[in-house]
Each structure stands twice: as C-alpha cells, then as structure tokens.
PDB file of C-alpha atoms in Angstrom:
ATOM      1  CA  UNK A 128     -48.790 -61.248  35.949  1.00  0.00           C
ATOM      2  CA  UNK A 129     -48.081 -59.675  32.420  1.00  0.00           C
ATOM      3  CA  UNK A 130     -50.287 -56.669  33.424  1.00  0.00           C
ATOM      4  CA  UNK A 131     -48.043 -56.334  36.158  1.00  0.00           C
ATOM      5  CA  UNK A 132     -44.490 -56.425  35.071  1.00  0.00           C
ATOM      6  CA  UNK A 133     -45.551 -54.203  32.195  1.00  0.00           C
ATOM      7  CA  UNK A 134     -46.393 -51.768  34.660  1.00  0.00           C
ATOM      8  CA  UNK A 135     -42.808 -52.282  36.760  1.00  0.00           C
ATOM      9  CA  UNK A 136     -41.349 -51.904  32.879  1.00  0.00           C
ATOM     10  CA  UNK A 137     -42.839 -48.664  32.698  1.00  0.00           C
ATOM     11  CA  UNK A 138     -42.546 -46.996  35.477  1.00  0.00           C
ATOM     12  CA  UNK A 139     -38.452 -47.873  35.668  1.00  0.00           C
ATOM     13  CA  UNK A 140     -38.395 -46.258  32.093  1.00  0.00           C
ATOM     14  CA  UNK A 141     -40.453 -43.553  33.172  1.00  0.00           C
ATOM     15  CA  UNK A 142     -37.521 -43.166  36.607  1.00  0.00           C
ATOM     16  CA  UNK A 143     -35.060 -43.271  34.076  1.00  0.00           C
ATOM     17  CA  UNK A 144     -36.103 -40.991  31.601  1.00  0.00           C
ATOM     18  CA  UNK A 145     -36.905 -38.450  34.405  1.00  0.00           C
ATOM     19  CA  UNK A 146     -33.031 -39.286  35.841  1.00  0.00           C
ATOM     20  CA  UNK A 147     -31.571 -38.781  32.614  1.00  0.00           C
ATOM     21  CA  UNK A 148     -33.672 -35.636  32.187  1.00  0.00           C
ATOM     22  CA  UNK A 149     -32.009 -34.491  35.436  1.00  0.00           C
ATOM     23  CA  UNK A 150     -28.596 -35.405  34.464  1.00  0.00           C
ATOM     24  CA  UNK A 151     -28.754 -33.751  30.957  1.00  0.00           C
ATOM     25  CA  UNK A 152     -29.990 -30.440  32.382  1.00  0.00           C
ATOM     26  CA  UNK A 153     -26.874 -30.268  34.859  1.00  0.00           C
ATOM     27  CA  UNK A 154     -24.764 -31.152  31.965  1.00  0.00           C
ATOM     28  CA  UNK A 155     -23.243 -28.483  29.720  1.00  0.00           C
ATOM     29  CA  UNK A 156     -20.449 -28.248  26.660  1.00  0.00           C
ATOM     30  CA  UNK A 157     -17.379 -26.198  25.970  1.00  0.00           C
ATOM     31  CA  UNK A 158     -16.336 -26.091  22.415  1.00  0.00           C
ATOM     32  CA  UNK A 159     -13.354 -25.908  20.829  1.00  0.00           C
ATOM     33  CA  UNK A 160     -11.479 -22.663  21.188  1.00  0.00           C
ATOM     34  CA  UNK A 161     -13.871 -21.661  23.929  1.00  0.00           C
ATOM     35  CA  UNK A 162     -14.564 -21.042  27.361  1.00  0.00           C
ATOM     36  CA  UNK A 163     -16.612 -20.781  30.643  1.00  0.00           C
ATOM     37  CA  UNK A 164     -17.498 -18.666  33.420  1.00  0.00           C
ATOM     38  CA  UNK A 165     -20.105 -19.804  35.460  1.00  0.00           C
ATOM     39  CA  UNK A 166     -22.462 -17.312  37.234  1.00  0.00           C
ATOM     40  CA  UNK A 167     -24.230 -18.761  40.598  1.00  0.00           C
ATOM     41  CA  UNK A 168     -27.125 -17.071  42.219  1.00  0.00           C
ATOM     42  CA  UNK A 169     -25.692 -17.083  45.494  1.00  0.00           C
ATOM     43  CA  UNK A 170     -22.279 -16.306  44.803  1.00  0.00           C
ATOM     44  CA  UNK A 171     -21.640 -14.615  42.250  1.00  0.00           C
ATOM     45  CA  UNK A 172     -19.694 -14.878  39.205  1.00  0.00           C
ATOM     46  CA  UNK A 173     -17.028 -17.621  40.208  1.00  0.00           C
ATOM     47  CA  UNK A 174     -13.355 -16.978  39.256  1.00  0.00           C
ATOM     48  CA  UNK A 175     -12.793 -20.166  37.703  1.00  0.00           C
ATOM     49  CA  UNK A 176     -12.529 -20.486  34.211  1.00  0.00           C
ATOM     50  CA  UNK A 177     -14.061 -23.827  32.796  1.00  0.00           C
ATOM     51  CA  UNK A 178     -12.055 -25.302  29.547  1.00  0.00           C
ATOM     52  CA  UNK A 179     -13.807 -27.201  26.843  1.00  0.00           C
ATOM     53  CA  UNK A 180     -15.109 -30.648  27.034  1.00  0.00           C
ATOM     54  CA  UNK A 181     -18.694 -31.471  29.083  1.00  0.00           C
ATOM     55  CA  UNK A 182     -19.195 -30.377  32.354  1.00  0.00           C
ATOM     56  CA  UNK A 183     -21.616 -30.569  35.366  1.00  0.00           C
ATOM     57  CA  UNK A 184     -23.398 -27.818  36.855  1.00  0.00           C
ATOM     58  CA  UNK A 185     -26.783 -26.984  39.249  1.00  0.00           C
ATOM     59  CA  UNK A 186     -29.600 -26.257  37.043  1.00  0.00           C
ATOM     60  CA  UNK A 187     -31.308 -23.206  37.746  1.00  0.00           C
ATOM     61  CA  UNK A 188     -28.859 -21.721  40.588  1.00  0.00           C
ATOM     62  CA  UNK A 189     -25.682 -21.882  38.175  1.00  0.00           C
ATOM     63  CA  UNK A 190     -25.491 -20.971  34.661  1.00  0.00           C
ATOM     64  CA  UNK A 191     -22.691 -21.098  32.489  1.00  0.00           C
ATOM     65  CA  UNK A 192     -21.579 -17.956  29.689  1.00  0.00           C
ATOM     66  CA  UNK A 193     -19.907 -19.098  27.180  1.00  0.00           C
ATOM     67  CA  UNK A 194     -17.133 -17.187  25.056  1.00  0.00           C
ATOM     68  CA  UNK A 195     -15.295 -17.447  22.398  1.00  0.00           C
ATOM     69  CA  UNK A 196     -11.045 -16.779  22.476  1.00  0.00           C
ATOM     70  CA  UNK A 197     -10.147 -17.364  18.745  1.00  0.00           C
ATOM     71  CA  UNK A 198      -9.099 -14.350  17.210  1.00  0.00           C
ATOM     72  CA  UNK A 199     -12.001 -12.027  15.302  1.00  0.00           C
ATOM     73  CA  UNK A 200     -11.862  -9.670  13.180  1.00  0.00           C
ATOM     74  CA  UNK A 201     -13.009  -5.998  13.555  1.00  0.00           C
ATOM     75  CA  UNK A 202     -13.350  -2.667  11.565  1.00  0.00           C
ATOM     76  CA  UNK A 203     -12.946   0.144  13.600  1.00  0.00           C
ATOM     77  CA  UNK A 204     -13.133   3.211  10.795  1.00  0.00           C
ATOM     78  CA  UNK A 205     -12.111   7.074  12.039  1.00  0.00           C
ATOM     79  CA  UNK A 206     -12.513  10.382  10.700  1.00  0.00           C
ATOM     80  CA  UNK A 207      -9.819  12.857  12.399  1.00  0.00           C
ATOM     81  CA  UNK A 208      -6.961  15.555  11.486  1.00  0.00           C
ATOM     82  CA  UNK A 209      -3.694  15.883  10.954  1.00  0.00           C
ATOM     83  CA  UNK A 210      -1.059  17.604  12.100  1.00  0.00           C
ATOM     84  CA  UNK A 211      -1.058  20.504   9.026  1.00  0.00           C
ATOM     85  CA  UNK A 212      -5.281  20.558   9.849  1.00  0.00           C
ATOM     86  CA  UNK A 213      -6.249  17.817   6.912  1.00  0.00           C
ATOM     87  CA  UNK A 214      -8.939  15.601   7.094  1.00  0.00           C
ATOM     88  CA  UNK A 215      -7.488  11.641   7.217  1.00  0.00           C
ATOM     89  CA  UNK A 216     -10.413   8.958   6.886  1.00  0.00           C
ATOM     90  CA  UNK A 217      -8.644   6.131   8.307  1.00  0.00           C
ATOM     91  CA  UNK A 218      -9.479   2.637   8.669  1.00  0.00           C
ATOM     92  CA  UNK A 219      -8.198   0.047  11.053  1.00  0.00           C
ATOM     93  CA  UNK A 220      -8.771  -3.750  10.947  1.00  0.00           C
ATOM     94  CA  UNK A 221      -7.906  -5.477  14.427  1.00  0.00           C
ATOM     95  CA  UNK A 222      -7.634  -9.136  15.078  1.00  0.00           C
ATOM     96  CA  UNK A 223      -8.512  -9.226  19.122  1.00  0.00           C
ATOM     97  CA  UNK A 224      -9.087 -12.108  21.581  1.00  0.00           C
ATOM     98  CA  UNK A 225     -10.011 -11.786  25.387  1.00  0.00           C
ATOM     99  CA  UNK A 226      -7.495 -13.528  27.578  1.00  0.00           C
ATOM    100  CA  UNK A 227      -8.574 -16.400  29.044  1.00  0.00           C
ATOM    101  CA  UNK A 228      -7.860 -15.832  33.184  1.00  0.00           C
ATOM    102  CA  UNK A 229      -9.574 -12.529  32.559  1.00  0.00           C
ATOM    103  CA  UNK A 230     -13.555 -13.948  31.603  1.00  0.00           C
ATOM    104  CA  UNK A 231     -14.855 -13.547  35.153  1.00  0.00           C
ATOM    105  CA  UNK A 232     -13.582  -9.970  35.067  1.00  0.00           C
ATOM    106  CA  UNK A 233     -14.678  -9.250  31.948  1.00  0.00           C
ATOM    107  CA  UNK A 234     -18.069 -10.446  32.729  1.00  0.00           C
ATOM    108  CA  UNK A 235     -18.505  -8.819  35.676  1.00  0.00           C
ATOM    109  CA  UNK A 236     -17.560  -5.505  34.306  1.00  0.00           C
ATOM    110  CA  UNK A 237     -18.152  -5.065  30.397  1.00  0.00           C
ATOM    111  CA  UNK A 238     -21.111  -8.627  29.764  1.00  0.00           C
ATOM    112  CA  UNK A 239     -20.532 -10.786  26.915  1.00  0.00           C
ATOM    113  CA  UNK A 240     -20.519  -7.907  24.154  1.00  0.00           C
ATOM    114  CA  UNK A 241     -17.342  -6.550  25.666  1.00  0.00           C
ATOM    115  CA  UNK A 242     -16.074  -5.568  21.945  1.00  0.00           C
ATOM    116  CA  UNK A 243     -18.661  -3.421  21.353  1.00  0.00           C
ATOM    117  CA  UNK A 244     -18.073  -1.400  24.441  1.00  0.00           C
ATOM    118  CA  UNK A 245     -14.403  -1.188  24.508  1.00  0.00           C
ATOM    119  CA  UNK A 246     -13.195  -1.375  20.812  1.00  0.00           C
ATOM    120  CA  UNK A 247     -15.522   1.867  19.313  1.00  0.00           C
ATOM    121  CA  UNK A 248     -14.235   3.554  22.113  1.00  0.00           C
ATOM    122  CA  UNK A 249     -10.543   3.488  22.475  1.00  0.00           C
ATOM    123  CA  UNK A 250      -9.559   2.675  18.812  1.00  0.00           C
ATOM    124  CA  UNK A 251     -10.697   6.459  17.789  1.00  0.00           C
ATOM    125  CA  UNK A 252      -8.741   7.761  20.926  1.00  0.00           C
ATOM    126  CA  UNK A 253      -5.403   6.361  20.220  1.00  0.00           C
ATOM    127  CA  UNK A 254      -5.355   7.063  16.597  1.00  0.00           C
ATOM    128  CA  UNK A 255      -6.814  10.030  16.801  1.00  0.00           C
ATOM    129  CA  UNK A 256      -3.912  11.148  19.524  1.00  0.00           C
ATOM    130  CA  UNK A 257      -1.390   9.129  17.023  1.00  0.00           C
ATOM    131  CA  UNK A 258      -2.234  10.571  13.693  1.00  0.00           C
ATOM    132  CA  UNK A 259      -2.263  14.419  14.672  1.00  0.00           C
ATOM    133  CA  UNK A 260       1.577  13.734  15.620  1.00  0.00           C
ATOM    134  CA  UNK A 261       2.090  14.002  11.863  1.00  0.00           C
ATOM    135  CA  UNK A 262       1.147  15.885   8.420  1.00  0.00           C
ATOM    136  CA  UNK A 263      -0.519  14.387   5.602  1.00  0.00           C
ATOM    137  CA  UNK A 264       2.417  13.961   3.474  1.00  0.00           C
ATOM    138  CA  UNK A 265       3.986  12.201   6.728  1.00  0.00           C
ATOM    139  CA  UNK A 266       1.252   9.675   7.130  1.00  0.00           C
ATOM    140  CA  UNK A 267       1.817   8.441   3.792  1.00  0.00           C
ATOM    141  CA  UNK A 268       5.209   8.310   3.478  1.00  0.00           C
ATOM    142  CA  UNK A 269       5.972   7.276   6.950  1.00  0.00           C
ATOM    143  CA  UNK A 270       2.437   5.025   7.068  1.00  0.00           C
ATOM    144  CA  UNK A 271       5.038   1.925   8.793  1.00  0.00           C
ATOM    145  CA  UNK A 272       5.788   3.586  11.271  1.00  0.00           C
ATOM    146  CA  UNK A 273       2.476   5.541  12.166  1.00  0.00           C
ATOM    147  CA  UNK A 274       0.491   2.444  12.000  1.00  0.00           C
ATOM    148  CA  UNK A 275       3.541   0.923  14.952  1.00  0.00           C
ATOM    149  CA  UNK A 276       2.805   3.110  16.502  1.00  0.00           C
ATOM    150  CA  UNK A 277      -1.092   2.977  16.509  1.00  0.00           C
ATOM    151  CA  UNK A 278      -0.295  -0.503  17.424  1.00  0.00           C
ATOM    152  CA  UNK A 279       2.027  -0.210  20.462  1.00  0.00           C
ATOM    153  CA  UNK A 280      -0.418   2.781  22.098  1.00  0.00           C
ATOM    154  CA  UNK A 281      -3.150   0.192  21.182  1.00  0.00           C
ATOM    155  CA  UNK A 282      -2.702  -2.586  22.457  1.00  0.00           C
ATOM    156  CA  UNK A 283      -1.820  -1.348  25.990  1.00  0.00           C
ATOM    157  CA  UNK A 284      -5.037   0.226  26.414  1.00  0.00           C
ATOM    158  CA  UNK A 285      -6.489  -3.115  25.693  1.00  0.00           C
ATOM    159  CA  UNK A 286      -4.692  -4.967  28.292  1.00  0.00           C
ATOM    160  CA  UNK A 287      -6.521  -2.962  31.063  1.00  0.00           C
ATOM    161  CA  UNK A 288      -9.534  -4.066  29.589  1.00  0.00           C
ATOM    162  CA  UNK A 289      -8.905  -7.812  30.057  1.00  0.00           C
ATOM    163  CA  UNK A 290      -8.285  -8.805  25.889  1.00  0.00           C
ATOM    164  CA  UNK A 291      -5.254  -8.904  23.391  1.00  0.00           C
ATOM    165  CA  UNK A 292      -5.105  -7.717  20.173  1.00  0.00           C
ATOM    166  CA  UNK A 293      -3.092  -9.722  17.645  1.00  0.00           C
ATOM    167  CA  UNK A 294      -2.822  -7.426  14.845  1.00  0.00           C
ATOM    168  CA  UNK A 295      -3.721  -3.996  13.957  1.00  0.00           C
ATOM    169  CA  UNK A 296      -3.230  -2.403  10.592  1.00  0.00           C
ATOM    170  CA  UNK A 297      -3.997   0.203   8.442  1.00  0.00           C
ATOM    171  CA  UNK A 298      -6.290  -0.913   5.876  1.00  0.00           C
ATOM    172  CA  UNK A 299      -7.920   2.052   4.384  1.00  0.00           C
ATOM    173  CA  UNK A 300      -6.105   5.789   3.947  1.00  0.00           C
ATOM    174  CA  UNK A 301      -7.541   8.674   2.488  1.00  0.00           C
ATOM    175  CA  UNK A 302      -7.801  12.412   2.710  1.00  0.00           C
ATOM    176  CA  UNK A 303      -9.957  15.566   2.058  1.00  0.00           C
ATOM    177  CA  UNK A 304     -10.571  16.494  -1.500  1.00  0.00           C
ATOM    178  CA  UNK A 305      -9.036  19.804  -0.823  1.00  0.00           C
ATOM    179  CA  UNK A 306      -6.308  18.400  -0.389  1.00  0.00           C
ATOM    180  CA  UNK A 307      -6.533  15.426  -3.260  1.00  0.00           C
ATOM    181  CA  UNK A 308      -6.898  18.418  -5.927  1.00  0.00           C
ATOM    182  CA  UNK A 309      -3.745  20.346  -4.396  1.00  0.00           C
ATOM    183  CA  UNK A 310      -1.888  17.283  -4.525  1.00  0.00           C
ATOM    184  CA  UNK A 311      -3.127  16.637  -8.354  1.00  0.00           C
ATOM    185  CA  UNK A 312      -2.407  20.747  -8.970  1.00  0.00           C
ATOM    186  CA  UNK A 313       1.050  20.271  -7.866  1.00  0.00           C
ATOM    187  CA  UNK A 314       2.021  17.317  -9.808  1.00  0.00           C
ATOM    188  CA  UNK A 315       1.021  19.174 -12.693  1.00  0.00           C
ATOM    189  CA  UNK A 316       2.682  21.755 -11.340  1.00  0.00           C
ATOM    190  CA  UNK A 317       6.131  19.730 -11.621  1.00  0.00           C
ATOM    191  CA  UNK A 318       5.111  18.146 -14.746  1.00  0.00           C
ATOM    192  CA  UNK A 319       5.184  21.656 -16.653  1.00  0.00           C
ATOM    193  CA  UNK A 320       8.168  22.809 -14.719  1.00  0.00           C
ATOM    194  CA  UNK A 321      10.433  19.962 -15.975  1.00  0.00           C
ATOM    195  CA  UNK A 322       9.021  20.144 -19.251  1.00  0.00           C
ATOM    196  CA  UNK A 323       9.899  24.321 -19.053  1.00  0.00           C
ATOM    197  CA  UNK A 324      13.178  23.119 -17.937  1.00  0.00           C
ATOM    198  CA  UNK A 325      13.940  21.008 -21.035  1.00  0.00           C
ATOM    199  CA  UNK A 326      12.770  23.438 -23.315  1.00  0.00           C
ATOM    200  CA  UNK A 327      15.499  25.841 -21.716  1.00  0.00           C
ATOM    201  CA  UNK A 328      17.818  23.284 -22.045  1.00  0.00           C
ATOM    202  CA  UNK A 329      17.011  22.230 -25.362  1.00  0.00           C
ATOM    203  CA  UNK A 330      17.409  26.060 -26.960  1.00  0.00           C
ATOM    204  CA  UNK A 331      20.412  26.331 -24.927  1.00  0.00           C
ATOM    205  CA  UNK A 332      21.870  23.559 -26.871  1.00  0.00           C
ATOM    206  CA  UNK A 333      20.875  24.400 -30.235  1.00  0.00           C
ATOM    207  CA  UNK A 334      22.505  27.849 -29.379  1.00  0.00           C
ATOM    208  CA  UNK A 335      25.690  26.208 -28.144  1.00  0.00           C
ATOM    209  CA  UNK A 336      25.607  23.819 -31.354  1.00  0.00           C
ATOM    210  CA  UNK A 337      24.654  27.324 -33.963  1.00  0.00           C
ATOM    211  CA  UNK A 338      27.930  29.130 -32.622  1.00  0.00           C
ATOM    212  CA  UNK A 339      30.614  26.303 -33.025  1.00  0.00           C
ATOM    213  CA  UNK A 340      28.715  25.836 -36.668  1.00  0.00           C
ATOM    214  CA  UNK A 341      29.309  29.966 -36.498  1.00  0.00           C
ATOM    215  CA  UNK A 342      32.875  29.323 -35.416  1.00  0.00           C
ATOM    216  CA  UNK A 343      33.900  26.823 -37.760  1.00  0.00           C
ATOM    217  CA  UNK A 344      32.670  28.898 -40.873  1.00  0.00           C
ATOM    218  CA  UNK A 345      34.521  31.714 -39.487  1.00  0.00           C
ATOM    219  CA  UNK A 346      37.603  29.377 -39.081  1.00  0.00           C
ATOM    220  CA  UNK A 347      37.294  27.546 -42.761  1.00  0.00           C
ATOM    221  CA  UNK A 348      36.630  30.843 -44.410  1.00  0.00           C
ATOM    222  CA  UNK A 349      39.797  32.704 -42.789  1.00  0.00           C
ATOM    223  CA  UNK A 350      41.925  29.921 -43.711  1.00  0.00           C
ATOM    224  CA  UNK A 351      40.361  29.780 -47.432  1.00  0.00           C
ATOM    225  CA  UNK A 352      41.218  33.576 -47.756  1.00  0.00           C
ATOM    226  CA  UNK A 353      44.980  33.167 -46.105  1.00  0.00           C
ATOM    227  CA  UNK A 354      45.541  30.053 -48.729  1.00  0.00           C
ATOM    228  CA  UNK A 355      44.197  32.375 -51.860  1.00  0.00           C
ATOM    229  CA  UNK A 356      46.530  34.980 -50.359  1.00  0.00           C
ATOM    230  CA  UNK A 357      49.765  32.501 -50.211  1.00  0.00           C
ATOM    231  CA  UNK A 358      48.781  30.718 -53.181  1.00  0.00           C
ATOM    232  CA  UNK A 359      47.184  33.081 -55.669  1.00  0.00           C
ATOM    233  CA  UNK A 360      45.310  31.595 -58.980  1.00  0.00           C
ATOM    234  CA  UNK A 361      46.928  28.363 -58.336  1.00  0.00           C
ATOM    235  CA  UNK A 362      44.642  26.886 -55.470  1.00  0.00           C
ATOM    236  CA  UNK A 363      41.503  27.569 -58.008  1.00  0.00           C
ATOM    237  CA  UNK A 364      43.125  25.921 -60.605  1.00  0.00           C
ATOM    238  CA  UNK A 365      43.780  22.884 -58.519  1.00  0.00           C
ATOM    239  CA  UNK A 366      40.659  22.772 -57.288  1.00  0.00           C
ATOM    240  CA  UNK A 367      39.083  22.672 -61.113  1.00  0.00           C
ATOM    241  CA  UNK A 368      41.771  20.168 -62.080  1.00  0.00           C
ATOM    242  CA  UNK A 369      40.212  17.875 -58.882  1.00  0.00           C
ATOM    243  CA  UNK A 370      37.053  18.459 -59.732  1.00  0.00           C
ATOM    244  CA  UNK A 371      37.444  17.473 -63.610  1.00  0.00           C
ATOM    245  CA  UNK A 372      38.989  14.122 -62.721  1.00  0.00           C
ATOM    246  CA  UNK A 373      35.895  13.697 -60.418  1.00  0.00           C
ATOM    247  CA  UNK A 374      33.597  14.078 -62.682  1.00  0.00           C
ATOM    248  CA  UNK A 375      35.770  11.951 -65.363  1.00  0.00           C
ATOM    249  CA  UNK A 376      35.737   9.008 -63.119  1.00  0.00           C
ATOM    250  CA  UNK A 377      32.137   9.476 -62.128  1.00  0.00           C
ATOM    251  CA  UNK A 378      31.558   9.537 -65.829  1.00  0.00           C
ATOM    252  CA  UNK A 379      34.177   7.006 -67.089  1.00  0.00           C
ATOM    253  CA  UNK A 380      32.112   4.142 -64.887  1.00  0.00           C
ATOM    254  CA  UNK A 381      28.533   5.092 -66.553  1.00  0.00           C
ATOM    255  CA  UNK A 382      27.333   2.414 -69.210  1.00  0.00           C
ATOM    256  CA  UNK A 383      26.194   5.874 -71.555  1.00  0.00           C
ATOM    257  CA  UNK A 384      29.520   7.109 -71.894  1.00  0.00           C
ATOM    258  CA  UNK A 385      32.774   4.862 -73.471  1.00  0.00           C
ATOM    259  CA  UNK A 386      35.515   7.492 -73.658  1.00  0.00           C
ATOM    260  CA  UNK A 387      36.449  11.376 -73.219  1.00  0.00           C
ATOM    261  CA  UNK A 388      36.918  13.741 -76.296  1.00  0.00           C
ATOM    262  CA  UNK A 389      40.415  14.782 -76.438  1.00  0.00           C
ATOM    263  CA  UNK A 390      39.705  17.568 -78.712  1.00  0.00           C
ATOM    264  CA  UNK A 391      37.183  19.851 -76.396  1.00  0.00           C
ATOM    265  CA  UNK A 392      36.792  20.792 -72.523  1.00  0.00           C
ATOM    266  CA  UNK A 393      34.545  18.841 -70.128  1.00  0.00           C
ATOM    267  CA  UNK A 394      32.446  21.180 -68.065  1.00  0.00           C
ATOM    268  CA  UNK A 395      35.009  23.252 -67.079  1.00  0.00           C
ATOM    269  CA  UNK A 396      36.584  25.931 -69.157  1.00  0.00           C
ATOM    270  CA  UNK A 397      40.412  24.236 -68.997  1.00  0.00           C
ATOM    271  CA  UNK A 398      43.290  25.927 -70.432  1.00  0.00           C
ATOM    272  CA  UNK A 399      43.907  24.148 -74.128  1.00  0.00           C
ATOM    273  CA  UNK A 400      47.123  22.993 -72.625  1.00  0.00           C
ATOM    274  CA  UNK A 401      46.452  21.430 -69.385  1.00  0.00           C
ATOM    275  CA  UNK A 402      43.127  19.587 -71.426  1.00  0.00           C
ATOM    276  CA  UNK A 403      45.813  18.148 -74.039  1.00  0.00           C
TER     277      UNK A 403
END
C-alpha cells in the first residue's frame, strides 16, 4: 500500500512538473517601457503590438521580439563643408524612440537593430544638405538656428522610418586648422590695428595739448610786452615790491629768523627810499 501511493505521489508530481513546464514555455514578459511583436511561422509577423505585463504564446510556432521605446541616446559625428568650402567636424547627439504602432513594420523591414541602419545613414544627409546652406562664420554665430533647422529636416526623415526623435543638438563644433590660424591671424590682426589707432590718437592729442600750451605763451607774452609798453619801469618795480613781501613773510614765519634789518636791502636791490 505505501509502495503504491508513493508511486501515484510521484507520478502526479512528475504530470505536474511536465504541465507547468508546458505552461512556462508558452508564457513570456514585457517589461517596463517595452514592447512586443510576435512573429508566427505561419503567418507572419502579426500587427498587434503586445504591452508589458506576462503573456501567453505557442512555443515553437510563435516567438515574441522584444523592444525597447524609452528614449536612447546616440552620437551620430560628420565631417562635411561649408558654404565658403571649410571643413566643419560636427557632432550631433539624438535622443530617438521607435513609435509604438509602428514595431511590426519596423520589424519586417529594418530587424531589431533598426538604429544602426537608419540613424548613420540619414543624420550625415540632412546635415550635410543643412550646413552647406551657410559659411563658417554663420554656423557659429547663427549655431540656434542651424541646429533648428537640422532638427526640423531631421526628424521628418525619421517619421518615414517608423521612430521619433526627441531631441537633436549640436554637441561638438569645430573647423579646419586653416581656417583656426586665419581666424587667430585676424584677431591679431585687429588687436594691432586698435592699438595703431590709439597711438594716432594719442600723438594727436599731445599735439592738440603742445599748441594751446604754444598759444597761451604766445598770448601771456604779448600781453606782458603791451603792459611794459603802457606801464614802463613801474610794472617791474611792482613786481620786486611783491616779491620782497613774499619772501618777508615766508621768512618772518621761520623759527631762524626774529626780525628784518631796517638798515640794508633783502635780496633785492630796493631803492634806499622805498626799503626805509
């Protein structure tokens, strides 16, 4: 009797491991920001588009692809030309996501590594086609609205591919190093021509400021000689007189000296009358 319902015991475990060995296989999961397309073997790739969360399906005749519709990142760098002939290395970093009704289509035309086929190849197109609209010294002062542009052109080429791409930008700019040393040449260029400039402008004052010096000598002297005309001796002799009581007072406030003699000039050669 035990013999026997240890052999019942086994073989339902054995029936139920084999059912849930069954059941697991036709069982599949979605994750999170994901999706499904399943491909039959007698159908075809089936336009439905499975969400996430755990799913049935017939083991070997269906199989389900998954992919993934969160945003990724992508490098796509160029090397092209302007519109004055200059080389522009150019870098572009697009955020792209396939569009969810579109999977079956995008299987069934471009596989599961639809990026690399589509992205390499249309990125250098458009920007290529954008970026020789403009010179050098327009793609850097205008860079807004080149990389709009890029953008706009951009992402409708992507639409006929089944995807959306949620940001493009311009993360890397550079040119030639022909032109990089012109560029340098002619900022030094400017830098010598304004300082030329305020050299010229410099002299050009200290000539303006020398000839209204010039002038007012010429001025001061004329009216010097028109006063010793008028005047005659007189103006000298005031001018000693002011300059004795200068030096008086200048000499009446130093501790060396107390008084002035009475008896005898200071400095100046004074008449005897005007120095009593």
């Amino acid at each position: 009797m035990a013999a026997q319902f240890l052999n019942r015991v086994g073989q339902f475990g054995l029936g139920v491991a084999i059912v849930g060995g069954v059941v697991n296989s036709a069982l599949y999961n979605v994750d999170g920001g994901h999706r499904a397309v399943i491909f039959d073997r007698f159908t075809g790739v089936k336009n439905e588009v499975t969400g996430e969360g755990t799913h049935f399906f017939i083991p070997w005749v269906q199989r389900p692809i998954i992919y993934d519709i969160r945003s990724q990142p992508r490098n796509v760098p160029v090397v092209t030309g302007s519109k004055d002939l200059q080389n522009v290395n150019i870098t572009l970093r697009i955020l792209y996501r396939p569009i969810p009704d579109q999977l079956p289509k995008i299987y069934t035309i471009l596989g599961q590594d639809y990026d690399e086929r589509v992205l390499p190849s249309i990125a250098p197109e458009v920007l290529k086609a954008v970026v020789a609209q403009f010179d050098a010294g327009e793609l850097i002062t205008q860079r807004e609205m080149v990389s709009q542009r890029v953008s706009d052109e951009l992402t409708e080429r992507a639409k006929q591919f089944g995807f959306i791409l949620d940001d493009i930008s311009i993360t890397h700019l550079t040119f030639g190093r022909e032109f990089t040393l012109a560029v340098e040449m002619k900022q030094v260029a400017q830098q010598e021509a304004e300082k030329a400039r305020f050299v010229v402008e410099k002299a050009e004052q200290q000539k303006l400021a020398a000839i209204i010096s010039a002038e007012g000598d010429a001025t001061a002297a004329g009216l010097l000689a028109k006063a010793f005309g008028e005047a005659g001796d007189g103006l000298v002799e005031l001018r000693r007189i002011e300059a004795a009581e200068d030096i008086a007072y200048q000499l009446s406030r130093s501790r060396g000296v107390a008084y002035l003699p009475g008896n005898q000039n200071t400095l100046l050669n004074l008449p005897s009358t005007l120095a009593q």
